[in-house]
XYZ file of C-alpha atoms in Angstrom:
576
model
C 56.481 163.031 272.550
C 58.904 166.031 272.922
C 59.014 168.381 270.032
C 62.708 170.321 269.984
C 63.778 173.411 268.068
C 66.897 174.138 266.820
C 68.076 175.936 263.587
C 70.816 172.968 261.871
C 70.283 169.047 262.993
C 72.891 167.050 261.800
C 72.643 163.525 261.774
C 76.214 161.614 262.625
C 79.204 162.648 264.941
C 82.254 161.648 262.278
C 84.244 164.547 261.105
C 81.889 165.382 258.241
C 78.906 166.023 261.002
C 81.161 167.505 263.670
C 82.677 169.783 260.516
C 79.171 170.859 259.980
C 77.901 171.414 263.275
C 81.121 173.384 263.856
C 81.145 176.068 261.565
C 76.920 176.584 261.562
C 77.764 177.245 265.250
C 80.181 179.268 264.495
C 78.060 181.306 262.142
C 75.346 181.705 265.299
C 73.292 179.037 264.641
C 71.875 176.512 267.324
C 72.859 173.307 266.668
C 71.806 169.426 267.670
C 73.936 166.352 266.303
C 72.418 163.530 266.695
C 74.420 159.825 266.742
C 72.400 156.077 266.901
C 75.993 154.874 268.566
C 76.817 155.244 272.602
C 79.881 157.158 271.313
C 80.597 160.064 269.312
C 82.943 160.229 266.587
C 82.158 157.875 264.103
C 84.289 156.344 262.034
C 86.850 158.793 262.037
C 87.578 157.844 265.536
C 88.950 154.830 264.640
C 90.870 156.103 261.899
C 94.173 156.831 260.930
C 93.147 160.832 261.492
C 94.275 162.166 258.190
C 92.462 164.374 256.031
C 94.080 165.118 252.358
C 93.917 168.760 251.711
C 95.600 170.018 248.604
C 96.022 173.638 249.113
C 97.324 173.744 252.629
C 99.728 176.410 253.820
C 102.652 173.689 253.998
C 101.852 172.898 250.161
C 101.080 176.365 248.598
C 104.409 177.458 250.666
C 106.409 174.592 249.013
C 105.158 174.994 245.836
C 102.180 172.931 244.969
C 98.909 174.439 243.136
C 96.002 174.127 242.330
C 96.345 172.993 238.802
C 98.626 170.015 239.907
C 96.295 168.776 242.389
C 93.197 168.805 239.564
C 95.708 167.037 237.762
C 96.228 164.438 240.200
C 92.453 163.766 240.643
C 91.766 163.935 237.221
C 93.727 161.014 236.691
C 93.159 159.050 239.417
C 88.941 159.388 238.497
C 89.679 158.592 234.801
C 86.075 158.664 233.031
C 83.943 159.282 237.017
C 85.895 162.372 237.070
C 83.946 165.599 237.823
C 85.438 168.667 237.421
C 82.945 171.048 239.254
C 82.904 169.250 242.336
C 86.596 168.896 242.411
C 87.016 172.744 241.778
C 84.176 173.142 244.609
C 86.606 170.910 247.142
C 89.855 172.444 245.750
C 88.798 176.029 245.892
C 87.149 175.612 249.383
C 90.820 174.198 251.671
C 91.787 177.386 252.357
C 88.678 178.631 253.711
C 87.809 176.023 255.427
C 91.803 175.426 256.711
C 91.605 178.940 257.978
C 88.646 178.628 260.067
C 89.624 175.387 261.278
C 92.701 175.859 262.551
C 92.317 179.969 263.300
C 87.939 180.390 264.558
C 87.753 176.850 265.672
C 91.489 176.601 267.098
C 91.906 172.740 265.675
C 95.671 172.123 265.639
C 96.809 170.442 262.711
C 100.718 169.261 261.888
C 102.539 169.294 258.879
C 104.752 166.371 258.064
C 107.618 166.641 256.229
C 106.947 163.648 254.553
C 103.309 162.163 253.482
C 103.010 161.237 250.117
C 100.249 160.705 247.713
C 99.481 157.204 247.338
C 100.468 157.065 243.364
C 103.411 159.302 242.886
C 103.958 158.335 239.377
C 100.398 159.691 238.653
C 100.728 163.155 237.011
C 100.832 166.084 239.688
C 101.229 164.126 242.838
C 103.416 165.542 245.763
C 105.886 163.589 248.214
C 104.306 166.015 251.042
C 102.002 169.326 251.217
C 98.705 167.868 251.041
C 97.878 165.185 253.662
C 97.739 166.585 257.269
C 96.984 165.165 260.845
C 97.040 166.779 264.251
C 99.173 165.811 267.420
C 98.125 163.570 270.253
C 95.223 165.569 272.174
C 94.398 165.417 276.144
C 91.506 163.844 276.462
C 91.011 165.800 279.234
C 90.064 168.634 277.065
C 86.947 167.009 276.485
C 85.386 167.975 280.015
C 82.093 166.033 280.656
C 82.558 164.334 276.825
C 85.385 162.467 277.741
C 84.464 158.896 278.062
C 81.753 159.376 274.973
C 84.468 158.980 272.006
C 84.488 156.271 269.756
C 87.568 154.118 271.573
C 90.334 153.010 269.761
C 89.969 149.543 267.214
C 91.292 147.384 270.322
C 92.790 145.262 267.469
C 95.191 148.503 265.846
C 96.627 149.609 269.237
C 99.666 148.283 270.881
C 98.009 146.960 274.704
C 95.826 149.872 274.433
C 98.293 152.492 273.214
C 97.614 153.619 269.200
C 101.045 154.784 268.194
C 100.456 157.621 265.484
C 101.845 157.226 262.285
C 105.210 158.648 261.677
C 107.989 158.722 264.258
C 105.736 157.597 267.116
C 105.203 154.247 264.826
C 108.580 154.133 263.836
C 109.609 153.973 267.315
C 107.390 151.166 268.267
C 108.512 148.915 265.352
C 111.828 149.119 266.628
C 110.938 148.188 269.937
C 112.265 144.916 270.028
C 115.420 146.475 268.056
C 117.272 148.727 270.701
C 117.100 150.009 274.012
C 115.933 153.790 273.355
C 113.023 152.516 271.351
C 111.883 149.839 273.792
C 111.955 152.384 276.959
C 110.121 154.950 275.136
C 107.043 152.375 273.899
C 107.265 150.799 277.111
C 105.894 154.328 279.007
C 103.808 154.976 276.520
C 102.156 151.655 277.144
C 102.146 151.514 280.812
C 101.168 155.246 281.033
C 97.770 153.946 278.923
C 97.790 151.169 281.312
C 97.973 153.471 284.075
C 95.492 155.994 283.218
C 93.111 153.267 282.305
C 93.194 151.964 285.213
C 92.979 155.224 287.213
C 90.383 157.332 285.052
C 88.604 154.571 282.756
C 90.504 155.352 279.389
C 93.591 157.031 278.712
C 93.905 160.927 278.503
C 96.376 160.909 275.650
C 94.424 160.023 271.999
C 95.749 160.082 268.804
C 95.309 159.516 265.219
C 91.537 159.679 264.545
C 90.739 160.064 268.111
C 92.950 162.904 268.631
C 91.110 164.797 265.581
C 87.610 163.977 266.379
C 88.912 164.592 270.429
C 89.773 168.095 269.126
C 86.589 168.523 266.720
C 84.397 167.436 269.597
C 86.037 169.373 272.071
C 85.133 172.626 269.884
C 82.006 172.035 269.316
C 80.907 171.901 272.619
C 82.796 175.194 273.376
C 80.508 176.807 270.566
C 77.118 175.257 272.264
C 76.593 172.239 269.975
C 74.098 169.548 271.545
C 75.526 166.247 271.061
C 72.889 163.420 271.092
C 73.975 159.637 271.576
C 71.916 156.255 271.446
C 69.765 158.603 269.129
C 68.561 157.091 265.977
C 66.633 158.988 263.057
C 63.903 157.402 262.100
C 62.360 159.514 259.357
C 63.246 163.334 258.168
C 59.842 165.866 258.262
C 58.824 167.989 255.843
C 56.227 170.426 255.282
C 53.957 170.899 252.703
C 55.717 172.536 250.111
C 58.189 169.631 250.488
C 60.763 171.170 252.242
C 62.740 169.488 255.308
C 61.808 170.376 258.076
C 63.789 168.420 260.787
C 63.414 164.415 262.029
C 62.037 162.148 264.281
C 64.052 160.349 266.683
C 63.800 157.144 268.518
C 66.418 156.393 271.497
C 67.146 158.458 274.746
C 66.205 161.485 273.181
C 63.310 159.999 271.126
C 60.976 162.631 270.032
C 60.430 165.983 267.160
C 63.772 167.696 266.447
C 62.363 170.707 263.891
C 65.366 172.579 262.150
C 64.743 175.780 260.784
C 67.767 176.206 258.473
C 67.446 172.113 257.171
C 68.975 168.562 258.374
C 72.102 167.766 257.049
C 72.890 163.600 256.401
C 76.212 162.702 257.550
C 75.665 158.974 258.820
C 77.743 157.377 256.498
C 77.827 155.532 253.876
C 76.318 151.516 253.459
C 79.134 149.063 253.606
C 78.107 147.340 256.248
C 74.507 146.493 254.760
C 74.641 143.586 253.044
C 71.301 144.270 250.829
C 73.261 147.160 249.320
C 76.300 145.621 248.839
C 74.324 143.303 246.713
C 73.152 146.195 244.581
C 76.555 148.298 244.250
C 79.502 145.863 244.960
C 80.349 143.782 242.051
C 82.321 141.165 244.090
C 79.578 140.774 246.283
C 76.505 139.261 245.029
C 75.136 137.342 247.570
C 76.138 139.568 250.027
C 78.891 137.383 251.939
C 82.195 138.164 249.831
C 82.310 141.821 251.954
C 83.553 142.417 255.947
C 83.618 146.375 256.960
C 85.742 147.127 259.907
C 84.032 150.725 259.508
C 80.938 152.212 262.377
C 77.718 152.918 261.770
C 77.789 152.216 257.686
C 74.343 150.360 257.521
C 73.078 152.740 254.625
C 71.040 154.900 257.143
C 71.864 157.675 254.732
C 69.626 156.509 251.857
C 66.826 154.776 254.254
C 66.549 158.360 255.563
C 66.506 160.035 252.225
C 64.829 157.694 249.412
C 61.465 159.159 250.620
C 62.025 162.424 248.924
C 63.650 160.566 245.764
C 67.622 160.308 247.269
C 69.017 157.494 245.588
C 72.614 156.162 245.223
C 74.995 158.036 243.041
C 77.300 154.952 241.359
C 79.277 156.531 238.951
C 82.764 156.346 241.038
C 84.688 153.758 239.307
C 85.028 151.704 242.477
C 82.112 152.587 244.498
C 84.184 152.206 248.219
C 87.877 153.119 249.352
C 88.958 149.529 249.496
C 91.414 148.029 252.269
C 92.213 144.367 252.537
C 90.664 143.273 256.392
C 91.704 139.943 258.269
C 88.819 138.412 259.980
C 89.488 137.224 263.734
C 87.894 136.275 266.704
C 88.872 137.628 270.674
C 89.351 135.882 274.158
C 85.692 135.890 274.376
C 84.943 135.214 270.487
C 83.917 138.423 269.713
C 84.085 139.222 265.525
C 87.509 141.800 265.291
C 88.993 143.380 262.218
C 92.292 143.867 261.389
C 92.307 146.291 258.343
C 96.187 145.977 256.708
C 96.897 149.323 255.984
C 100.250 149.517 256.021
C 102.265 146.373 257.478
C 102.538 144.229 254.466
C 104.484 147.223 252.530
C 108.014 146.269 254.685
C 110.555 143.995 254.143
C 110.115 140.272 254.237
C 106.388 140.479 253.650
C 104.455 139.509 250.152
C 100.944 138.647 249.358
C 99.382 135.478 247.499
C 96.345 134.669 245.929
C 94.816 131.567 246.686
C 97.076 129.776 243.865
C 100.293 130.815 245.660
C 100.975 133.449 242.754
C 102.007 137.410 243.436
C 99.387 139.365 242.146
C 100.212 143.084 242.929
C 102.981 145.456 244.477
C 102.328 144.837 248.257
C 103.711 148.967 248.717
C 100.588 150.141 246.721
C 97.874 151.806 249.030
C 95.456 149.346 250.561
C 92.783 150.567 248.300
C 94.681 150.438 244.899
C 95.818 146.915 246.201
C 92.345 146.429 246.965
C 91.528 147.014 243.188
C 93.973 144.356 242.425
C 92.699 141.701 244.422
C 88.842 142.542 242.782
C 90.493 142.056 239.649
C 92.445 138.797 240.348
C 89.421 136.858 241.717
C 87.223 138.244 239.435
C 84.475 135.776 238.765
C 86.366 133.149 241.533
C 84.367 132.157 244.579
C 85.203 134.425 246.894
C 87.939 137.365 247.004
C 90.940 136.818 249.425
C 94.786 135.829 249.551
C 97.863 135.800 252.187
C 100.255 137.391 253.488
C 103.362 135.089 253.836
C 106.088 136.463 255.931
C 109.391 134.402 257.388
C 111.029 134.232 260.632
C 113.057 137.644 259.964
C 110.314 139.700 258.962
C 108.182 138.312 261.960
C 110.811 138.328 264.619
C 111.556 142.247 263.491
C 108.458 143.518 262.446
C 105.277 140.950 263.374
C 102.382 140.924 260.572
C 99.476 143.472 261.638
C 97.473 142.453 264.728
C 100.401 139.502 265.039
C 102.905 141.536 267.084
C 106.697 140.305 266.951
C 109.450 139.032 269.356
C 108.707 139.122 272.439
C 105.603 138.761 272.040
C 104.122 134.950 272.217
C 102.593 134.224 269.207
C 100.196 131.938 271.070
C 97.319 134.093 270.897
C 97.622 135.271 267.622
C 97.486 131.671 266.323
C 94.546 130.674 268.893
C 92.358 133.806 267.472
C 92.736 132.730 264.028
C 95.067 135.746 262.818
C 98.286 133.847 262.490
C 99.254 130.290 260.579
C 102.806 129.153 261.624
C 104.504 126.019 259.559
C 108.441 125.188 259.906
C 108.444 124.960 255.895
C 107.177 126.318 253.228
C 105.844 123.025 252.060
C 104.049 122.625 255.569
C 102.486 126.468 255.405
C 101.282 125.719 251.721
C 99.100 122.727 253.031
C 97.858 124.606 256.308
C 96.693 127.185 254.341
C 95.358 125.457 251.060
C 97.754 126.713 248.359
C 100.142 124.259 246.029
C 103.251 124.321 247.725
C 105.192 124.630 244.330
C 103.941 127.674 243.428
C 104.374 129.205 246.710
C 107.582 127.806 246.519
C 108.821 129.433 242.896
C 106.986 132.517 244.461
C 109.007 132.740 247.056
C 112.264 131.785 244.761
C 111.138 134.526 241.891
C 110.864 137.213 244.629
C 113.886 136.209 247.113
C 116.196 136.470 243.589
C 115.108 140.561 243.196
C 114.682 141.187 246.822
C 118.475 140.395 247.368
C 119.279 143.026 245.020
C 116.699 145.639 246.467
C 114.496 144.992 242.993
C 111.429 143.901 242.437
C 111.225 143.265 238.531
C 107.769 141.751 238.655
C 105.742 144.586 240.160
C 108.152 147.346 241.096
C 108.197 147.608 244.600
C 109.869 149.755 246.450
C 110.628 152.378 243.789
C 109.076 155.395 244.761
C 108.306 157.892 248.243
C 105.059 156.401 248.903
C 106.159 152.695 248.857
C 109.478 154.083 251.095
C 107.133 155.527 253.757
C 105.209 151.892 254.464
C 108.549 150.546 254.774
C 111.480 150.523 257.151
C 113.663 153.298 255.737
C 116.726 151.805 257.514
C 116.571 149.016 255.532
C 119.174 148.953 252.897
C 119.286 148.549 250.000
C 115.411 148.795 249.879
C 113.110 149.571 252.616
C 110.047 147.468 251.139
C 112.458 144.497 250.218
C 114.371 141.328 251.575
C 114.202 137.648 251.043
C 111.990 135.417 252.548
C 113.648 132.554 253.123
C 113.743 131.632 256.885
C 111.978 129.407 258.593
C 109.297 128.572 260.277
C 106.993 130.475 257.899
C 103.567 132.759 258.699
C 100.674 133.209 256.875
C 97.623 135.679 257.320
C 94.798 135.600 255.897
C 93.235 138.882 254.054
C 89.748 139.406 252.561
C 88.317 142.245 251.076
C 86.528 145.155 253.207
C 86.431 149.235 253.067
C 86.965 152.390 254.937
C 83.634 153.923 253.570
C 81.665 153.848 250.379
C 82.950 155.785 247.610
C 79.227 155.745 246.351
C 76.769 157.724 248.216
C 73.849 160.148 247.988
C 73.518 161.624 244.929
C 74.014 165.718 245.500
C 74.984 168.569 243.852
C 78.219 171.056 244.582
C 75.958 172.537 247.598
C 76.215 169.207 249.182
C 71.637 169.334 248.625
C 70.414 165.844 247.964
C 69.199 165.618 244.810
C 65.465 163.653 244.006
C 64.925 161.428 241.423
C 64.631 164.218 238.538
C 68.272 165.533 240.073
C 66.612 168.286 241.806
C 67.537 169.935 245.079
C 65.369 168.508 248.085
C 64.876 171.931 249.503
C 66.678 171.781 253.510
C 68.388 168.240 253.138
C 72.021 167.849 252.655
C 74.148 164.910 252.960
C 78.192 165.309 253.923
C 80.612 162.641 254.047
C 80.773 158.967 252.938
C 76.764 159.785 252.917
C 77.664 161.668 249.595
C 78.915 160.509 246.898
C 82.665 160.727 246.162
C 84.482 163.946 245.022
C 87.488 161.502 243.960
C 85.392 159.340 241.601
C 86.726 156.507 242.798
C 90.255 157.118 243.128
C 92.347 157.537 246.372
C 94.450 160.154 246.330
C 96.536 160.201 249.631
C 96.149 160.276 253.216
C 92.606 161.408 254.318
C 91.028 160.550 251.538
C 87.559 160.253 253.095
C 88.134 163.136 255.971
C 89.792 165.608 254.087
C 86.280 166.267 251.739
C 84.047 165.180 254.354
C 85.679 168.446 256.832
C 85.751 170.506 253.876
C 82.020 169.547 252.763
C 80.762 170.257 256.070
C 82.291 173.156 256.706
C 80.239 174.405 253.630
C 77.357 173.513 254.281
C 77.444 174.895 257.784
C 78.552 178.283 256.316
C 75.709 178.188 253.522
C 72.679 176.928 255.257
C 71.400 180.031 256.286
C 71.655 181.724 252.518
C 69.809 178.735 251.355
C 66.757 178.766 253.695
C 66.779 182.308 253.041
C 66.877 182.071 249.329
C 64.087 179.791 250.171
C 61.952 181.936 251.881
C 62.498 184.783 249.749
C 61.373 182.200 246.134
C 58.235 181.534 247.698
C 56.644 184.629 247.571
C 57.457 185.436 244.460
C 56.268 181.593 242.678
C 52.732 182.501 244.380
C 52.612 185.718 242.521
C 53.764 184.261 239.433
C 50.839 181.635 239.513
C 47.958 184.760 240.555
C 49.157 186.280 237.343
């Protein structure tokens, strides 16, 4: 068995392990990330490629500060909230902002427009906080290239993932003018084209682009990147102190880290033992889907030994996001996670009785909240999106693209339920037909108008930018009252676990007596939230999970070194 040396190992390629790896090898350090996937990136690769960073140069120069943004969070955590570790988080953006963008040359952009996801929360911002980066050349990547995380097949357009923003904007009115269908038609056939020609397309974006970019740097600063690599168990010597892991995979073997091994493997979504324990809704263990990579709660396997345990005090222990459950040409399991698309015009959401429930223009994991709450003791936790001929003809639902596309496929899959009333929908799907009927009445009345007395909708920035702004009078509202009708079915799944190793502001992993395990560190959804179970914007999960990392790859060093220099000085305490 091969024994390896190397200062940091950091186990998991998403943007909290790149983060880390990035800035340790900045500071001189050798570096090995290791990844149980074939490709690098993580989740974050199939991501929307935010990261929510209060404290930004675009925010502090219109305005926002610090105080505001602790305000924000504050409220959104409620009774989970922690005020050191937000202060840690807030006080670290710059730093870490700087040295991404000006060491590590990341590019980031600025929009003029991304709000935070509850802008009648005290201290929330229509822009200055959530930031994402421009579409990267793959090519960029050098010998890394093919060994990202690809796109989630079922969130791109024929291959092409437009980027939130204009680039979406564009494509959704695609089947609206001229100008708009030329320019997604070469975006499309240039993916086709470089497919075809070089395996995957050069252009990324979203997620990819930023993890692209991350990757991309790391390997200019001499980070070893380790795929099909699984860690099996972390080392320590006999002091107690971590001191690297043992791998199983292609590189199977001893990885000893001098500095410590930092945890960044996510978080445990996608084990259905733990969702047992930590998700309420899901007792048995079925009531959960995960479109998320990689979340089988490696994190804690790897660190109960040394007394890591779950930290469960966020008030919702993941970032929820309602997920339709489908099936491909071949019958492979695909996701759909609704994100956005059920926040424009012609669109609502049912529960299983037919009955509105929530504001369809909140975030997916606020509405996600709502749906816990509405099935709350009911078997099972789902609903539907209903949507008329309008609203699919213009804008499709999700994965269910509209005119031209042939709806043939979507309906074959499972996605999509088409009836030519509202009466014949009601029985496909299994709801009463009246009450999806005065559901449909009670909304179509306010819609008309542009109002949504009910719920709201449509009445602030954040609701406008999941709409169509060039719908008038409201971009999130108009009747639904067209036929044939569409239905979709949504369940509840995550983007990451909100709970997560318990750790301390260094980002250590703390034991069972909440005590630093001396050398192991845990970054990411691997950690528990600094949000306390709210979700504050865009980036959400990236923003602390780059910011996190970044600190832990400029501390390391000081810690072994503080350390080093303690043990000394307890051996002369206990001679005396």
């Amino acid at each position: 068995m091969q024994t390896i040396n190397t200062d940091v190992l950091v186990i998991g390629s998403g943007a909290a392990g790149i983060a880390t790896a990035l800035k340790a090898a900045h500071e001189g350090h050798s570096v090995i990330v290791v990844d149980k996937d074939r490709y690098l990136g993580g989740t974050t690769a199939i991501s929307g490629g935010w990261a929510w960073l209060p404290g930004n140069r675009q925010g502090v120069s219109q305005g926002d500060t610090r105080e505001e943004a602790e305000t924000y969070i504050r409220h959104l955590a409620g009774k989970s909230y922690d005020p050191v570790a937000a202060g840690v988080f807030l006080d670290s953006v710059p730093e870490a902002m700087n040295f991404f963008e000006d060491d590590a040359r990341i590019e980031f952009q600025y929009p003029e427009k991304a709000p935070d996801y509850q802008m009648d929360t005290p201290g929330a911002k229509v822009s200055g906080r959530a930031v994402t980066v421009p579409a990267a050349d793959a090519r960029m990547l050098g010998h890394n290239r093919l060994r990202v995380q690809p796109y989630l097949l079922s969130y791109t357009v024929f291959g092409y993932m437009p980027e939130v923003g204009p680039d979406i904007a564009m494509f959704l009115k695609a089947n609206q003018n001229l100008k708009a269908f030329t320019y997604a038609a070469k975006r499309v056939t240039s993916t086709w084209a470089q497919t075809l020609l070089h395996k995957r397309a050069y252009t990324r974006t979203n997620g990819n682009a930023l993890m692209t970019r991350m990757i991309a740097a790391a390997d200019e600063a001499g980070v070893r990147m380790w795929t099909s690599t699984s860690a099996q168990e972390i080392l320590r010597d006999a002091s107690g102190a971590v001191t690297g892991a043992r791998l199983s995979g292609e590189h199977a073997g001893e990885v000893r880290a001098r500095l410590g091994v930092v945890i960044a493997a996510g978080g445990f979504s996608g084990n259905a033992d733990l969702r047992k324990r930590f998700f309420p809704h899901d007792p048995e263990g079925t009531n959960h889907t995960t479109p998320t990579i990689g979340h089988h709660g490696d994190s804690l396997r790897l660190a109960e030994p040394f007394g890591g345990h779950i930290d469960d005090t966020p008030h919702q222990p993941a970032a929820w996001g309602p997920v339709t459950v489908f099936h491909g040409l071949r019958g492979q399991k695909r996701w759909f996670p609704h994100l956005r698309a059920f926040g424009l015009p012609g669109l609502i959401a049912v529960d299983r009785e037919g009955v509105r429930f929530a504001n369809e223009s909140l975030s997916y994991h606020d509405y996600g909240v709502e749906m816990l709450k509405n099935d709350k003791g009911r078997e099972g936790t789902y609903g539907w999106i209903i949507a008329d001929q309008k609203a699919m003809r213009r804008y499709g639902i999700g994965y269910a693209k509209p005119w031209p596309f042939p709806q043939t496929y979507f309906k074959r899959s499972g996605f999509l339920h088409k009836a030519p009333t509202v009466a014949a929908l009601a029985r496909e799907i299994g709801v009463p037909a009246d009450r999806l009927q005065a559901t449909l009445d009670e909304f179509n009345a306010g819609a008309a108008r542009g109002e949504d007395p009910k719920f709201q909708r449509g009445s602030n920035w954040f609701h406008h930018f999941k709409g169509d702004m060039d719908h008038k009078p409201n971009p999130n509202l108009a009747p639904i009252d067209q036929g044939p009708y569409y239905a979709v079915k949504i369940e509840m799944g995550d983007l990451g676990t909100y709970a997560g190793l318990a750790v301390n502001t260094r980002s250590e992993v703390l034991d069972d007596d909440n005590q630093p395990v001396p050398g192991l560190y845990a970054v990411g959804t691997a950690a528990v939230s600094v949000f306390g179970g709210g979700y504050p914007g865009y980036g959400a999960n990236i923003g602390p999970a780059m910011v996190f990392g970044y600190r832990v790859g400029r501390d390391i060093a000081a810690h072994a070194e503080e350390r080093r220099v303690a043990k000394p000085a307890a051996r002369k305490s206990v001679r005396s």
